[in-house]
XYZ file of C-alpha atoms in Angstrom:
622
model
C 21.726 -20.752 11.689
C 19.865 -22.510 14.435
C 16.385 -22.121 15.032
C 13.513 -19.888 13.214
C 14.609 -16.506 12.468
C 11.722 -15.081 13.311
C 11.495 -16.040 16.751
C 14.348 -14.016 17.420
C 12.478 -10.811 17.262
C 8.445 -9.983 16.286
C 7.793 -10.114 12.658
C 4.162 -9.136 12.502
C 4.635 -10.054 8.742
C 0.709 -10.059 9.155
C 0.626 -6.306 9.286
C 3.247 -6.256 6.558
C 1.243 -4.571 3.118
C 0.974 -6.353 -0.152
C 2.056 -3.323 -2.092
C 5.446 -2.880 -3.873
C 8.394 -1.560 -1.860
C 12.010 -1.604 -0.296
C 12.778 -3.258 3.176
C 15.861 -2.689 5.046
C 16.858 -5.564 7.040
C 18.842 -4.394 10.635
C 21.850 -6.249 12.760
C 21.758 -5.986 16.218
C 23.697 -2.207 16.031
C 20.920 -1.034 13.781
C 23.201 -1.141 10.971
C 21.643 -1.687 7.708
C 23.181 -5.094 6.151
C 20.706 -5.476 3.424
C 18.189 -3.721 1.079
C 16.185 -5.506 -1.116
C 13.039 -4.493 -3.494
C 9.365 -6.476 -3.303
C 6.817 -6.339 -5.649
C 4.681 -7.671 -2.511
C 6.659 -6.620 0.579
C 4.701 -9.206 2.889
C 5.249 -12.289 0.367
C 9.100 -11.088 -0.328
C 9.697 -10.997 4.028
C 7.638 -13.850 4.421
C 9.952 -15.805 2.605
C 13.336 -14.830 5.183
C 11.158 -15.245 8.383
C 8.543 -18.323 7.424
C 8.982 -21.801 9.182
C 11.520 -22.648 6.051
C 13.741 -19.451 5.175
C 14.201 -19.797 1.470
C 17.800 -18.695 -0.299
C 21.218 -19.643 -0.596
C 24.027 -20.175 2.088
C 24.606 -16.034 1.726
C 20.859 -15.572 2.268
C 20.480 -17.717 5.100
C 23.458 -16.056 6.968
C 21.960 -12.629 6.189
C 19.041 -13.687 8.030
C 21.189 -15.174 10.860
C 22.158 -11.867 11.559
C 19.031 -9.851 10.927
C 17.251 -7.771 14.229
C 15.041 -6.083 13.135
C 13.961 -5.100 9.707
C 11.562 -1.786 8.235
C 10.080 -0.739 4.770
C 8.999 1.632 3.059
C 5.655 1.208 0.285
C 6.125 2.962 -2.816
C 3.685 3.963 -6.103
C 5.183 1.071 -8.488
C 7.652 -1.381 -8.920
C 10.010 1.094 -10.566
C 9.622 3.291 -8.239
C 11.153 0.582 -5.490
C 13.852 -0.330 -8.223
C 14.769 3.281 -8.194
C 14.565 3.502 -4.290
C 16.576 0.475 -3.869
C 19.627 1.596 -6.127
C 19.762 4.627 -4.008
C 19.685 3.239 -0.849
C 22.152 0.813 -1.770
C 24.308 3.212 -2.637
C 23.755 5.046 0.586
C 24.434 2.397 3.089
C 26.740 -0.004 1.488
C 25.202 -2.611 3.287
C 27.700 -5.643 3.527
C 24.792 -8.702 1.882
C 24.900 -6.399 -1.391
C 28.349 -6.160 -2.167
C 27.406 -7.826 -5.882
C 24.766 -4.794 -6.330
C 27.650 -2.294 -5.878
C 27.952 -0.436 -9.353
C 27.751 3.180 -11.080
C 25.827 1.335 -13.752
C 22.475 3.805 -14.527
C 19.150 3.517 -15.829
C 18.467 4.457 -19.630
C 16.503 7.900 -20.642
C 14.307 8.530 -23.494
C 16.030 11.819 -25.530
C 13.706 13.290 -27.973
C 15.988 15.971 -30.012
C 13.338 18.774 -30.113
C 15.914 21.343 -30.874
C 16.604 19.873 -34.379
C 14.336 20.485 -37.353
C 13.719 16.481 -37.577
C 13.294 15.702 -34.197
C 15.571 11.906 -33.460
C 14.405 9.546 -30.502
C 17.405 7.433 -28.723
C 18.384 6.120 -25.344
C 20.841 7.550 -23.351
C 22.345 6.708 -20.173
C 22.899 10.320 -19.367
C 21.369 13.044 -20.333
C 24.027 15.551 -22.118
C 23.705 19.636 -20.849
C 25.419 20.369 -24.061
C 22.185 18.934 -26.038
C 20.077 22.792 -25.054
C 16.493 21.957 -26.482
C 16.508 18.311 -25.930
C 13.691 16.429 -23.877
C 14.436 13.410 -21.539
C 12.358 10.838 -20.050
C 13.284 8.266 -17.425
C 14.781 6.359 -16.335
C 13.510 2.999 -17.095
C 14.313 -0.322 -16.637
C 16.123 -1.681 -19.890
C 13.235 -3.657 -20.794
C 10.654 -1.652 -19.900
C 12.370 0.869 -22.060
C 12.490 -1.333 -24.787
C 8.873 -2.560 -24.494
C 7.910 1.188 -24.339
C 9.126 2.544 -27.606
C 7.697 -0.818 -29.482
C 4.093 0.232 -28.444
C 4.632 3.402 -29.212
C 5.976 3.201 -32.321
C 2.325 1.412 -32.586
C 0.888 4.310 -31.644
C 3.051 7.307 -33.062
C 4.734 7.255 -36.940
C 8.278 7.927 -36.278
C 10.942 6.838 -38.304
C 12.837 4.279 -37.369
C 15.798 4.034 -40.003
C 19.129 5.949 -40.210
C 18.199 8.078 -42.350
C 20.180 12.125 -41.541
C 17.111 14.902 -42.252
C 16.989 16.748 -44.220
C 20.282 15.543 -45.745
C 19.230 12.513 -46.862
C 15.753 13.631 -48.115
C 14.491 12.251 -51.666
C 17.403 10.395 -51.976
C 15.896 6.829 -51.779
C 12.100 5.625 -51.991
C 10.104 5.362 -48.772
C 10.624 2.467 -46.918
C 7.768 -0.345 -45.843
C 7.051 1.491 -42.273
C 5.573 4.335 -44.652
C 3.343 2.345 -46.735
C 2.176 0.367 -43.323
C 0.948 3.631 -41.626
C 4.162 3.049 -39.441
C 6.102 6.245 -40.538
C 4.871 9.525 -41.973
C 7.526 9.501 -44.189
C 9.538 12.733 -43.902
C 12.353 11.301 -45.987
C 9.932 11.283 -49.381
C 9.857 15.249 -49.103
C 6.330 15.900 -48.780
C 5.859 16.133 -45.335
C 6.889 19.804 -44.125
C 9.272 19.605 -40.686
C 6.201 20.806 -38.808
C 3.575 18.175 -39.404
C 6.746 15.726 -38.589
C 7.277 17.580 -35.375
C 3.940 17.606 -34.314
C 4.527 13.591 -34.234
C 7.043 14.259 -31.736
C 5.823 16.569 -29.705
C 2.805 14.372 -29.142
C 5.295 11.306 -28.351
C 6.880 14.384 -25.766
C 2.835 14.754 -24.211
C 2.801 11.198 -24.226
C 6.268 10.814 -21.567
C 4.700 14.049 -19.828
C 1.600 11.843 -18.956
C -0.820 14.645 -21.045
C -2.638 11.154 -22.399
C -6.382 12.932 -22.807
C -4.766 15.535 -25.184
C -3.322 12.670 -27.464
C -6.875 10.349 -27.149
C -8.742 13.173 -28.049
C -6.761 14.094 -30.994
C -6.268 10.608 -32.687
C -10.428 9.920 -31.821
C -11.161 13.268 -33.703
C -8.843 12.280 -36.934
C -10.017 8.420 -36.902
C -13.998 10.559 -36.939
C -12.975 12.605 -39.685
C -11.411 9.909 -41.695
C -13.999 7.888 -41.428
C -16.624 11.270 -42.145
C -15.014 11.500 -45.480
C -15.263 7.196 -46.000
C -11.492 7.034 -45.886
C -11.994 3.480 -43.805
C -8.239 2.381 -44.466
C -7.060 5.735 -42.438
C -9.538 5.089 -40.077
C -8.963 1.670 -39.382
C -4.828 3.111 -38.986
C -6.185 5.756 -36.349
C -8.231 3.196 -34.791
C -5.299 0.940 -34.050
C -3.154 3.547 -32.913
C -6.416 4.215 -30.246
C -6.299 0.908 -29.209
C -2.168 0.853 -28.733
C -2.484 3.706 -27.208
C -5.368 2.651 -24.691
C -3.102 -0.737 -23.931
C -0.140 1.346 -23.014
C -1.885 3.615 -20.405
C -3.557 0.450 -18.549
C -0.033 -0.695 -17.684
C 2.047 2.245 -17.635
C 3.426 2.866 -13.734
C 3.342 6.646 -13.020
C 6.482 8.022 -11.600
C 7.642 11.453 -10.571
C 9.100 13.834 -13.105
C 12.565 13.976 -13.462
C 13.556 17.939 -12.303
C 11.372 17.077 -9.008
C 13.108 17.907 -5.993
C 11.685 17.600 -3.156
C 10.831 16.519 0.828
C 7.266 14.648 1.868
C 7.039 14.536 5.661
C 4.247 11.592 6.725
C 2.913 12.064 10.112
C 1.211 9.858 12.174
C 0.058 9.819 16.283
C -1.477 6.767 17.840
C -0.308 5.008 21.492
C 1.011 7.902 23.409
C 3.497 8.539 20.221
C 3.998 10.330 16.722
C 5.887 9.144 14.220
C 7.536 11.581 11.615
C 8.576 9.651 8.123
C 10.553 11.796 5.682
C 10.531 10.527 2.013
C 13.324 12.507 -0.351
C 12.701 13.096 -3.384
C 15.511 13.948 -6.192
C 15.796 14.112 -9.873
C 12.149 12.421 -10.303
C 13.785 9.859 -7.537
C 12.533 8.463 -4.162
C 15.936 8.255 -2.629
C 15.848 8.112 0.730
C 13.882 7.331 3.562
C 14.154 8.516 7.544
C 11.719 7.609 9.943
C 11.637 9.248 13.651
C 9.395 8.119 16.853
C 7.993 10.835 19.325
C 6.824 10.426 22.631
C 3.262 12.240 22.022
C 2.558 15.043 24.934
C -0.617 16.283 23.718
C 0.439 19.217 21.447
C -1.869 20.413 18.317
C -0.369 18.771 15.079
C 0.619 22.263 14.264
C 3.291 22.504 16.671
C 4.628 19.196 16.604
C 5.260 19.442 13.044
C 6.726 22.925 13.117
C 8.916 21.488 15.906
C 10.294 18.773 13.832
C 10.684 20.951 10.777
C 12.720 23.401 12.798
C 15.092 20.764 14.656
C 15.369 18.479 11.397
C 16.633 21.163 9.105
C 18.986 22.921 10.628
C 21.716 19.900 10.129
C 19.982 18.210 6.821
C 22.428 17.443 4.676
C 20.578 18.984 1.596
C 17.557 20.939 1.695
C 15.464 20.725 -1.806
C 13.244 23.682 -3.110
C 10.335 22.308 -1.621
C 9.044 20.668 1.274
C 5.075 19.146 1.572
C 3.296 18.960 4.643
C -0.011 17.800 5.511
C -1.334 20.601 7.377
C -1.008 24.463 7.301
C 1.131 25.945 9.553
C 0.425 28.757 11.654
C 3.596 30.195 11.145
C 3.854 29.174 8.045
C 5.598 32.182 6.611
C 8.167 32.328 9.720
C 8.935 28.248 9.146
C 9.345 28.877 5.752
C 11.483 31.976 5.719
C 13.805 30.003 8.448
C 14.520 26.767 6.376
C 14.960 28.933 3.296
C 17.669 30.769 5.069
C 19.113 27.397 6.375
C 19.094 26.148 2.738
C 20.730 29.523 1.129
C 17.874 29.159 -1.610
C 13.746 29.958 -1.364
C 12.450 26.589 0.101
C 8.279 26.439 -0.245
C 6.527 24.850 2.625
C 3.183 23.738 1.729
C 0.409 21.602 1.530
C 0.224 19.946 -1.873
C -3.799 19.587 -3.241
C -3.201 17.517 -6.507
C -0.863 15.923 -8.341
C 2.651 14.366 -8.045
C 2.800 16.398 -4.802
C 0.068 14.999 -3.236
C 0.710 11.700 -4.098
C 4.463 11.420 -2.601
C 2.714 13.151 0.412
C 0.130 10.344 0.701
C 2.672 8.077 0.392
C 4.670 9.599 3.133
C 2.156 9.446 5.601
C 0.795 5.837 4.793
C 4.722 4.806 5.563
C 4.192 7.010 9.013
C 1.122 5.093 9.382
C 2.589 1.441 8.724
C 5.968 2.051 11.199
C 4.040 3.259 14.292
C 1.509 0.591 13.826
C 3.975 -2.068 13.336
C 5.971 -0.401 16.339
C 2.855 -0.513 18.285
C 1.732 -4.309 17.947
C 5.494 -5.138 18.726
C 4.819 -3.198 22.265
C 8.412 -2.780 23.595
C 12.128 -3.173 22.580
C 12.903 -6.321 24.538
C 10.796 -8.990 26.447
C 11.435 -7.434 30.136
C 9.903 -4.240 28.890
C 6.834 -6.179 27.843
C 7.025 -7.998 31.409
C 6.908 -4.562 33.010
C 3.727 -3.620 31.198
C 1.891 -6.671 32.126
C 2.850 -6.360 35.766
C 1.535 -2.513 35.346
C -1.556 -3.961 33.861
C -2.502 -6.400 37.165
C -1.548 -3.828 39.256
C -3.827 -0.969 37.449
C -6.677 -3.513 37.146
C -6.028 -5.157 40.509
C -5.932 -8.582 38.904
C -4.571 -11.615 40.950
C -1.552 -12.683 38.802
C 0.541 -11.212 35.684
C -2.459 -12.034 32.814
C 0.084 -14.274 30.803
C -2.845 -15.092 27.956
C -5.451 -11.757 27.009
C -8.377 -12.041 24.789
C -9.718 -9.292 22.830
C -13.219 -9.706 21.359
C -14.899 -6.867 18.821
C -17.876 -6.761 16.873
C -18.089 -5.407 13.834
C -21.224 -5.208 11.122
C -22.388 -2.952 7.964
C -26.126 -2.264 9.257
C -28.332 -5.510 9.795
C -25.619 -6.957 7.392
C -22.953 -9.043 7.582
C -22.939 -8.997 11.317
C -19.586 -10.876 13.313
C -17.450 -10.916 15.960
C -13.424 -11.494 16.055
C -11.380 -12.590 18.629
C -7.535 -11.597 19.244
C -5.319 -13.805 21.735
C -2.142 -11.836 23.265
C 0.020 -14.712 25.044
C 2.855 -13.091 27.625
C 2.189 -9.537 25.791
C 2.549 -11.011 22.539
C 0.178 -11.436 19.302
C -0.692 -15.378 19.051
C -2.100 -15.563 15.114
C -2.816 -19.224 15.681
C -5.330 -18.644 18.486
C -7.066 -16.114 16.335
C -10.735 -17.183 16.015
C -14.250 -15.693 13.708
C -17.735 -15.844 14.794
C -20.468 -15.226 11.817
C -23.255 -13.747 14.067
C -25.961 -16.506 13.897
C -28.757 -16.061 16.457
C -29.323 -12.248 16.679
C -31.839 -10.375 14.886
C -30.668 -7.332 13.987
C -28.247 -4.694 14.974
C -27.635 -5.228 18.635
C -23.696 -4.973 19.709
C -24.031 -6.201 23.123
C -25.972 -9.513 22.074
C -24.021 -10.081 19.636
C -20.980 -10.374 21.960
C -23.409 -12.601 24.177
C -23.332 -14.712 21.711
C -19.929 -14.718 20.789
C -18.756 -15.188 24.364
C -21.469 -18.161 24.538
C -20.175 -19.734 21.796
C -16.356 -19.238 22.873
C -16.839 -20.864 26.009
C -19.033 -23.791 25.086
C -15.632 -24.510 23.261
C -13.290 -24.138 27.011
C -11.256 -27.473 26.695
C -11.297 -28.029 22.918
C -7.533 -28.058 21.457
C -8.249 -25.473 19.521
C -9.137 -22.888 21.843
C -6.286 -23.583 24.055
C -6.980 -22.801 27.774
C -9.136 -20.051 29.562
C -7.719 -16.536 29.120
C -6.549 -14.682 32.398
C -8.261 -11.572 31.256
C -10.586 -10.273 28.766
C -10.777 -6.587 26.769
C -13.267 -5.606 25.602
C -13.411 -2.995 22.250
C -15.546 -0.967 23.732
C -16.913 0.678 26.731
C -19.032 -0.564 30.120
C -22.244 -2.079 27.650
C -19.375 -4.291 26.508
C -17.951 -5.119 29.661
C -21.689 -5.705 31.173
C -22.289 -7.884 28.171
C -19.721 -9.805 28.321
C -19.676 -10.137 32.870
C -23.554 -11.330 32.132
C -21.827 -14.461 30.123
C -19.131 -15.504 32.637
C -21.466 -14.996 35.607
C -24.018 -17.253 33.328
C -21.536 -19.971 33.292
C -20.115 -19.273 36.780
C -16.623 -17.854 35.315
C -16.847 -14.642 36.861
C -14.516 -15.200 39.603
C -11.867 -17.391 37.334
C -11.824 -14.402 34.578
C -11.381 -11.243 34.882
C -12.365 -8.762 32.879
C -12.137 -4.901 31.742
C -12.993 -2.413 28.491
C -10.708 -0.527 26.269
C -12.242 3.061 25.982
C -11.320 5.854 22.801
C -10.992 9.748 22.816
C -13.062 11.751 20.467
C -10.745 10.839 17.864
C -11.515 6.956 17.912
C -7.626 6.207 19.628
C -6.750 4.684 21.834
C -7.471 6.195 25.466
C -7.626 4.149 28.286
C -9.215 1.378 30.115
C -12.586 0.874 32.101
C -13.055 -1.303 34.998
C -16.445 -3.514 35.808
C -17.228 -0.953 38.754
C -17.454 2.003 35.931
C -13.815 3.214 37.273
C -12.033 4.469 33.995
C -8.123 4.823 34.153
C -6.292 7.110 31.833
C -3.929 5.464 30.202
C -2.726 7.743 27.481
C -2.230 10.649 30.265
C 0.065 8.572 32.536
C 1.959 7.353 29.847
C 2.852 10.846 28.908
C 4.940 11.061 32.383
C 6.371 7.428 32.734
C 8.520 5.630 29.772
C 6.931 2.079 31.564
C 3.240 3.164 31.572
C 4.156 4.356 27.382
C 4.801 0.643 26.762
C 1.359 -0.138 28.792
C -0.480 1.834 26.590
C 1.364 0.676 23.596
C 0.201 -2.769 24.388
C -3.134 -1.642 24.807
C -3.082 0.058 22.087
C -2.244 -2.838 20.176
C -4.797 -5.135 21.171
C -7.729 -2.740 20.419
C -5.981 -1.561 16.645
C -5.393 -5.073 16.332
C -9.229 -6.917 17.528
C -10.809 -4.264 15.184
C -8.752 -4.629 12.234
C -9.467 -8.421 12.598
C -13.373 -8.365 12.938
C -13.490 -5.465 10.002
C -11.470 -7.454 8.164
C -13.726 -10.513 8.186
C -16.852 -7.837 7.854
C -15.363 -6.630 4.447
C -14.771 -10.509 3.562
C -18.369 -11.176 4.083
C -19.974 -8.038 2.869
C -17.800 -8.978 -0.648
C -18.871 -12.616 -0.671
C -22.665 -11.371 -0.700
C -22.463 -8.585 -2.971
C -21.001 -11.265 -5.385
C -23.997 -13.393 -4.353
C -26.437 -10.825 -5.087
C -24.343 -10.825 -8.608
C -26.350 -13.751 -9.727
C -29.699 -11.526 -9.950
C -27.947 -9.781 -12.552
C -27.741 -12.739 -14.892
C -30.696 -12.779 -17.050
C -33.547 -15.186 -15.793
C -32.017 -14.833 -12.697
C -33.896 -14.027 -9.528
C -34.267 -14.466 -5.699
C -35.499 -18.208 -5.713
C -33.244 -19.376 -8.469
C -30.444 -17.359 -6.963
C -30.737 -19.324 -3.388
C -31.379 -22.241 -5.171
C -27.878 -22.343 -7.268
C -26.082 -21.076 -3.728
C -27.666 -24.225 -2.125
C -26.706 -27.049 -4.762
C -23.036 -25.418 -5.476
C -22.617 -23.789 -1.706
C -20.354 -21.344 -3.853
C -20.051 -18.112 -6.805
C -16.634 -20.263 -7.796
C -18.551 -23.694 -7.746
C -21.468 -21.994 -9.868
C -18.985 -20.058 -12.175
C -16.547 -23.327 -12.926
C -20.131 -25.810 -13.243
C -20.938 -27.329 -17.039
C -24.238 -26.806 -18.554
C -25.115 -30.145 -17.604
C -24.585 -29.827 -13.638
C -26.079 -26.274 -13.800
C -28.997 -28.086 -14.808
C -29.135 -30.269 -11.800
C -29.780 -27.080 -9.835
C -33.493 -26.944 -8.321
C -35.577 -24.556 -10.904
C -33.028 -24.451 -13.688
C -33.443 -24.576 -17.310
C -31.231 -24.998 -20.177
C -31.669 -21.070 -20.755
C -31.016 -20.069 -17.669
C -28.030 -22.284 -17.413
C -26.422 -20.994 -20.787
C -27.167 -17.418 -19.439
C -24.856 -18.431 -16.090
C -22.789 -20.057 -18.388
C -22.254 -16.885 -20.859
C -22.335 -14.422 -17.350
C -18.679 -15.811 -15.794
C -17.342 -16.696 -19.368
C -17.891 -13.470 -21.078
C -19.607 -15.841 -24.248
């Protein structure tokens, strides 16, 4: 493998989220040659495409071959188990040839239609078994975990024990007389009361947690109401069992669910449809499909793409979610069910699992336009063609081979800065990035505040790390901007080496065009509607602006954090304004002040031994 794999295409692992998922990575033919699961996508892909790719000789040469790569975020890191099995299985892809097995996942079977219910794992749930509950599947160890907490929290027997064959043949065994088992094999405990055990262990895999909470608080009150503390104390622990399961238990999507969740997304002159499937409780598949936008309501485009999608789907489930009513909702609906052979709903979900897969659908829209959009166009002439578009639209002298995008972005009169994006030859620089912490402006004033910004940028022109002087400068934002930031350059006498221009929005805060010094707008996203080169000129544009605001809002959030933890301090007893800014000037820090011993909080201007074992007692929960 020669060279860095991730100069042979544009990563953007920047852009990449941090949540759980599956990424598919692409040859050349768009052929999928590997899927692999994350429980942090951008760590997982920053490991193939980094400086150092890290792996084995069958890794590396899997990366040697990889073009271009996707992914899709799920709920939980079963969830992309789940998803990766099944997409493995789909594609066959040749780097997971050692993942290529039948094997399943083990259920939870609770036999609800005996008298003494039994629970056991299966690895396939039996149609013969009519009455019997499963749950799954699960990992093997997360199964395994599972039943030993709740066997914390519920008193089932454990033993081998046939009911009611076996009952009152042999004393109760040590689970019983530790509150682990209610004992059904002892006689005294009628097949209902048992059952009721079960059927709460049933709620429990159903995700109907209040119902069980509310019931085990309202028999560890009565207990303790008639000063049975031992029972009590048993009820109590089950509470807390209980309590310790739910904080880590990963939701996932009942097991009869079938169904479709089409994500949709518009920004750049283009939609993008993403279709999650959803079968047996399963998130199975993925499709994703790009749209040159021509204006239409949301309506119709999505009633288009229901109508020419379905008619040669493979499988069509009992339900499909959308994210907006249709007009014609009963016509779409009555077609697709006619296509399937079966009623098919077509609906907006409002709550629930529905919603949920639905969400997630759309944020996966969301994350492959945007990622589509910062990589501009399929190959490096396209890109070329866009910039020459963009001199000849702005009337600049030259191809603009480095771009600079400034934004600023505040909360109020608070945490107030400015960010500043570099595009080199059409593509994203990160190293050139740069962050300005507003400094000299009182206030909420935009325009100085890019004075400022610009001053401070150019009083750097010549340092290394602000490389050379850009060929052209966009604005986020309209003519104040661009008069803002023309005032600067004529200041320092850069008007004429400089040029310079605004990226405008529509009513819906995307992308729309550009605005010249004169005041002469130029409407990008209508042209690009009628010229594939002008789509990738927007697309770049598009880019930029998404891309200079999510950087400045970015730092905003950053800053606005750091101060609400600073404001923290004033909740510490003894605590106030003076002695606050006087602990942020010795330590310069909330982790300086929260890792500092008694001793060296004492140092601190205005602090006393009280104060410092309150600080002390405040980050070490004392």
């Amino acid at each position: 493998m020669s060279g860095d794999p991730a100069s042979k295409f544009d990563a953007r692992l920047d852009i990449v989220p941090t949540d759980p998922g599956v990424y598919l990575m692409k040859d050349a033919s768009d052929s999928v040659i590997y899927v692999g699961k994350a429980k942090n996508l951008r760590n997982r892909l920053r490991s193939y495409f980094g400086k150092n790719p890290q792996g084995n000789a069958k890794v590396l040469a899997m990366i040697s071959h990889v073009a271009d790569f996707e992914y899709v975020v799920v709920g939980s890191e079963l969830e992309a188990l789940l998803l990766e099995c099944n997409l493995i299985k789909r594609y066959q892809p040749h780097y997971n040839i050692l993942l290529r097995d039948d094997k399943g996942f083990p259920y939870v079977c609770i036999t609800m239609q005996e008298e003494y219910p039994r629970i056991m794992k299966v690895f396939r749930p039996d149609k013969n078994m009519t009455g019997a509950k499963y749950y799954g599947p699960f990992l093997g160890g997360d199964l395994y975990r599972a039943l030993q907490a709740l066997r914390d929290i519920f008193p089932t027997k454990t033993c081998r024990k046939v009911l009611p064959r076996d009952i009152g043949k042999e004393r109760a065994c040590l689970n019983y007389h530790i509150g682990r088992c209610v004992g059904p094999c002892r006689g005294d405990v009628p097949a209902e009361e048992y059952r009721k055990v079960m059927e709460n262990m049933c709620r429990f895999f159903e995700g109907k947690y209040d119902g069980i909470l509310r019931d085990l608080e309202a028999q560890m009150q009565e207990a303790s109401e008639n000063l049975d503390f031992e029972k009590a104390a048993v009820y109590r622990d089950r509470l807390n069992a209980l309590r310790a399961v739910m904080a880590n238990q990963n939701v996932s999507f009942p097991r009869e669910s079938d169904r479709d969740a089409v994500g949709f997304f518009r920004d750049a002159g283009e939609m993008c449809f993403r279709k999650l499937e959803l079968r047996e409780g399963r998130i199975i598949g993925s499709s994703t499909y790009f749209l040159k936008d021509e204006g239409e309501t949301e309506d119709s485009l999505l009633e288009a793409f229901l109508m020419q999608y379905y008619p040669t789907a493979a499988e069509i489930p009992k339900e499909v979610l959308v994210s907006i009513d249709l007009e014609n909702h009963d016509a779409v609906e009555q077609a697709i069910s006619d296509m399937a052979g079966h009623k098919v709903s077509v609906h907006v979900p409002q709550r629930g699992d529905g919603a949920r897969l639905l969400e997630m659908a759309n944020a996966n829209a969301k994350e492959a336009l945007r990622r589509r959009i910062l990589r501009v166009g399929t190959s490096q002439q396209s890109v070329e063609t866009a910039l020459g578009l963009l001199r000849d639209k702005l009337a600049l002298r030259d191809i603009p081979q480095r771009i600079e995008s400034y934004d600023i972005s505040n909360l109020g009169n608070d945490d107030r800065c400015g960010g500043m994006v570099v595009f080199t030859d059409g593509r994203p620089d990160k190293q050139a990035y740069r962050l300005f912490k507003i400094k000299t402006v009182e206030g909420q004033d935009d325009y100085a505040s890019m004075r400022e910004v610009l001053l401070r940028r150019f009083s750097h022109a010549g340092d290394e790390k602000f490389a050379k002087m850009p060929d052209l400068i966009l604005a986020d934002g309209g003519l104040g901007q661009v008069h803002a930031i023309y005032s600067v350059l004529e200041e320092l006498g850069l008007q004429d080496k400089v040029q310079l221009a605004g990226m405008v929005k529509d009513r819906r805060h995307r992308t729309h065009g550009l605005v010249k010094l004169d005041g002469e707008t130029i409407d990008l996203a209508e042209d690009a509607r009628e010229d594939e080169d002008m789509m990738v000129l927007f697309r770049l544009i598009t880019g930029i602006q998404n891309e200079v605001h999510r950087f400045a809002i970015t730092y905003q959030r950053k800053l606005s954090k750091k101060r609400n933890l600073t404001y923290s301090l004033e909740t510490i007893p003894g605590i106030g304004t003076a002695k606050r800014k006087a602990l942020m000037k010795h330590f310069g820090s909330i982790k300086a002040i929260s890792k500092a011993s008694k001793e060296e909080l004492m140092e601190a201007e205005r602090i006393s031994e009280k104060d410092a074992d309150a600080i002390i007692a405040h980050f070490r929960n004392v």
